[in-house]
């Protein structure tokens, strides 16, 4: 194979790869902002796999996790509802490059962290980089306080769901609809 023929084949392969990327980018808009450069779980760990596929399609952690908010008197908490065989990272996360669960409040377009008492998490039995991972499972309650009052106040829970098999989905911001009692 001469140099010109090889250059043409490489150029064709790169053009084909670029076209496939553009097609995927336009076909799955929900995946565009799902992962930021600092979010990639696999950048420092060969033990975890970042996956965009769930149930046959591109998806994120919102397919495995929902959240609810309840405020009874002075006791307010966010409860995580996580599908079987899935978990999310505790806060703080067990390793620097894992994405911890966080709760924020959005009001009038501004997003601010919430005063939350994150529980320690449960030992998952999963070892990554010689460290046991602490995670939250279904039913985990996270007490919150000092929430603003008024209209257009929304709680946002950021999670990264990982399966018991070590497959991690892109992180997602999920709503925790507010109900006051």
Tab-separated table of C-alpha atoms in Angstrom:
chain	number	residue	atom	x	y	z
A	1	UNK	CA	0.000	0.000	0.000
A	2	UNK	CA	1.492	3.323	-0.989
A	3	UNK	CA	1.487	6.410	1.207
A	4	UNK	CA	-1.192	8.231	-0.815
A	5	UNK	CA	-3.595	5.271	-0.615
A	6	UNK	CA	-3.024	4.954	3.132
A	7	UNK	CA	-3.632	8.688	3.670
A	8	UNK	CA	-6.898	8.475	1.723
A	9	UNK	CA	-8.092	5.492	3.801
A	10	UNK	CA	-7.234	7.224	7.081
A	11	UNK	CA	-8.980	10.419	5.942
A	12	UNK	CA	-12.064	8.418	4.965
A	13	UNK	CA	-12.124	6.632	8.334
A	14	UNK	CA	-11.844	9.930	10.219
A	15	UNK	CA	-14.618	11.488	8.121
A	16	UNK	CA	-16.832	8.462	8.789
A	17	UNK	CA	-16.147	8.691	12.531
A	18	UNK	CA	-16.933	12.425	12.529
A	19	UNK	CA	-20.202	11.825	10.665
A	20	UNK	CA	-21.232	9.099	13.126
A	21	UNK	CA	-20.447	11.397	16.059
A	22	UNK	CA	-22.492	14.250	14.597
A	23	UNK	CA	-25.396	11.890	13.877
A	24	UNK	CA	-25.342	10.516	17.435
A	25	UNK	CA	-25.057	14.039	18.875
A	26	UNK	CA	-28.166	15.205	17.020
A	27	UNK	CA	-30.097	11.950	17.569
A	28	UNK	CA	-29.697	11.900	21.376
A	29	UNK	CA	-29.936	15.494	22.671
A	30	UNK	CA	-30.461	14.353	26.278
A	31	UNK	CA	-26.875	13.069	26.298
A	32	UNK	CA	-25.231	16.335	25.216
A	33	UNK	CA	-24.787	17.847	28.673
A	34	UNK	CA	-24.836	14.631	30.657
A	35	UNK	CA	-21.093	14.410	31.226
A	36	UNK	CA	-18.607	17.178	31.764
A	37	UNK	CA	-14.852	16.578	31.621
A	38	UNK	CA	-14.532	16.309	35.405
A	39	UNK	CA	-17.418	13.838	35.593
A	40	UNK	CA	-15.819	10.904	33.815
A	41	UNK	CA	-15.674	8.116	36.367
A	42	UNK	CA	-13.301	6.056	34.283
A	43	UNK	CA	-10.558	8.639	33.868
A	44	UNK	CA	-8.664	7.302	36.895
A	45	UNK	CA	-10.191	3.887	37.435
A	46	UNK	CA	-10.203	0.813	35.234
A	47	UNK	CA	-12.622	-0.835	37.695
A	48	UNK	CA	-15.666	1.273	36.813
A	49	UNK	CA	-17.263	1.668	33.409
A	50	UNK	CA	-19.056	4.827	32.307
A	51	UNK	CA	-22.015	3.851	30.173
A	52	UNK	CA	-24.467	5.801	28.097
A	53	UNK	CA	-26.636	2.793	27.409
A	54	UNK	CA	-29.506	1.750	29.610
A	55	UNK	CA	-32.492	-0.231	28.478
A	56	UNK	CA	-31.298	-0.192	24.874
A	57	UNK	CA	-30.931	3.583	24.560
A	58	UNK	CA	-28.735	6.422	25.589
A	59	UNK	CA	-29.656	7.532	29.075
A	60	UNK	CA	-28.436	8.969	32.316
A	61	UNK	CA	-28.861	8.422	36.036
A	62	UNK	CA	-32.408	9.827	36.021
A	63	UNK	CA	-33.552	6.500	34.557
A	64	UNK	CA	-32.563	4.724	37.784
A	65	UNK	CA	-33.157	7.377	40.471
A	66	UNK	CA	-35.960	9.726	41.475
A	67	UNK	CA	-36.267	11.927	44.540
A	68	UNK	CA	-39.059	13.259	46.709
A	69	UNK	CA	-39.195	16.026	49.272
A	70	UNK	CA	-41.283	16.150	52.403
A	71	UNK	CA	-41.556	18.931	54.927
A	72	UNK	CA	-43.484	18.011	58.053
A	73	UNK	CA	-43.247	20.885	60.491
A	74	UNK	CA	-39.598	21.648	61.112
A	75	UNK	CA	-38.372	18.318	59.706
A	76	UNK	CA	-37.606	18.482	55.992
A	77	UNK	CA	-35.864	15.759	54.010
A	78	UNK	CA	-35.175	14.527	50.511
A	79	UNK	CA	-35.716	10.797	49.986
A	80	UNK	CA	-33.897	8.939	47.217
A	81	UNK	CA	-35.863	6.319	45.284
A	82	UNK	CA	-33.346	4.022	43.598
A	83	UNK	CA	-34.164	1.011	41.440
A	84	UNK	CA	-33.040	-2.462	42.590
A	85	UNK	CA	-29.391	-3.357	41.907
A	86	UNK	CA	-28.430	0.326	41.612
A	87	UNK	CA	-26.910	2.835	44.051
A	88	UNK	CA	-25.539	6.393	44.056
A	89	UNK	CA	-22.355	7.725	45.618
A	90	UNK	CA	-22.550	9.007	49.182
A	91	UNK	CA	-21.514	12.550	50.084
A	92	UNK	CA	-18.623	12.857	50.454
A	93	UNK	CA	-17.777	10.375	47.713
A	94	UNK	CA	-15.367	7.606	48.677
A	95	UNK	CA	-12.858	8.595	45.976
A	96	UNK	CA	-11.955	12.032	44.645
A	97	UNK	CA	-13.019	11.270	41.088
A	98	UNK	CA	-16.457	9.874	41.979
A	99	UNK	CA	-19.452	12.191	41.802
A	100	UNK	CA	-21.144	12.682	45.197
A	101	UNK	CA	-24.873	13.101	45.662
A	102	UNK	CA	-25.658	16.790	46.194
A	103	UNK	CA	-28.793	18.828	46.794
A	104	UNK	CA	-29.258	22.364	45.501
A	105	UNK	CA	-32.114	24.818	45.332
A	106	UNK	CA	-33.107	26.756	42.239
A	107	UNK	CA	-34.960	30.007	42.712
A	108	UNK	CA	-35.456	32.624	40.052
A	109	UNK	CA	-32.854	31.039	37.781
A	110	UNK	CA	-30.126	30.994	40.436
A	111	UNK	CA	-28.835	27.704	41.849
A	112	UNK	CA	-27.434	27.485	45.389
A	113	UNK	CA	-26.312	24.575	47.588
A	114	UNK	CA	-28.693	23.523	50.349
A	115	UNK	CA	-27.787	22.985	53.999
A	116	UNK	CA	-27.999	19.185	53.994
A	117	UNK	CA	-26.965	16.606	56.575
A	118	UNK	CA	-25.661	13.916	54.238
A	119	UNK	CA	-25.637	10.494	55.923
A	120	UNK	CA	-22.406	8.494	55.905
A	121	UNK	CA	-23.683	5.979	53.375
A	122	UNK	CA	-23.584	2.204	53.434
A	123	UNK	CA	-20.592	0.054	52.641
A	124	UNK	CA	-21.408	-1.315	49.189
A	125	UNK	CA	-18.968	-4.201	49.282
A	126	UNK	CA	-17.528	-2.822	46.048
A	127	UNK	CA	-13.789	-2.157	46.075
A	128	UNK	CA	-12.266	0.372	43.694
A	129	UNK	CA	-8.614	1.356	43.842
A	130	UNK	CA	-8.309	-0.685	47.079
A	131	UNK	CA	-11.061	1.284	48.822
A	132	UNK	CA	-14.578	0.207	49.823
A	133	UNK	CA	-17.234	2.491	48.347
A	134	UNK	CA	-19.884	4.089	50.559
A	135	UNK	CA	-23.161	4.532	48.721
A	136	UNK	CA	-26.789	5.494	49.166
A	137	UNK	CA	-29.451	2.925	48.380
A	138	UNK	CA	-33.211	3.081	47.942
A	139	UNK	CA	-34.991	4.934	50.730
A	140	UNK	CA	-32.022	7.014	51.869
A	141	UNK	CA	-33.283	10.189	53.581
A	142	UNK	CA	-31.183	13.339	53.532
A	143	UNK	CA	-32.328	15.992	56.038
A	144	UNK	CA	-32.270	19.553	54.674
A	145	UNK	CA	-32.723	22.915	56.366
A	146	UNK	CA	-32.764	26.658	55.719
A	147	UNK	CA	-34.763	26.342	52.510
A	148	UNK	CA	-35.997	29.562	50.940
A	149	UNK	CA	-39.726	30.256	50.833
A	150	UNK	CA	-41.735	31.547	47.944
A	151	UNK	CA	-42.842	30.656	44.473
A	152	UNK	CA	-40.584	29.078	41.879
A	153	UNK	CA	-38.385	27.293	44.410
A	154	UNK	CA	-37.174	23.921	43.144
A	155	UNK	CA	-34.937	21.322	44.751
A	156	UNK	CA	-32.409	19.642	42.474
A	157	UNK	CA	-30.605	16.428	43.406
A	158	UNK	CA	-27.451	15.589	41.444
A	159	UNK	CA	-26.667	11.881	41.386
A	160	UNK	CA	-24.631	9.360	39.501
A	161	UNK	CA	-26.218	5.927	39.447
A	162	UNK	CA	-24.026	2.834	39.297
A	163	UNK	CA	-25.131	-0.775	39.054
A	164	UNK	CA	-24.054	-3.608	41.306
A	165	UNK	CA	-21.967	-4.763	38.319
A	166	UNK	CA	-19.909	-1.538	38.341
A	167	UNK	CA	-21.542	0.129	35.327
A	168	UNK	CA	-21.989	3.851	35.989
A	169	UNK	CA	-24.390	6.048	34.053
A	170	UNK	CA	-23.734	9.708	33.290
A	171	UNK	CA	-24.778	11.937	36.204
A	172	UNK	CA	-28.146	13.689	36.175
A	173	UNK	CA	-29.895	16.540	37.933
A	174	UNK	CA	-33.251	15.231	39.102
A	175	UNK	CA	-36.073	17.265	40.639
A	176	UNK	CA	-37.357	16.674	44.143
A	177	UNK	CA	-40.849	18.180	43.923
A	178	UNK	CA	-41.549	20.240	47.023
A	179	UNK	CA	-44.615	19.586	49.155
A	180	UNK	CA	-45.284	21.472	52.367
A	181	UNK	CA	-47.397	20.184	55.248
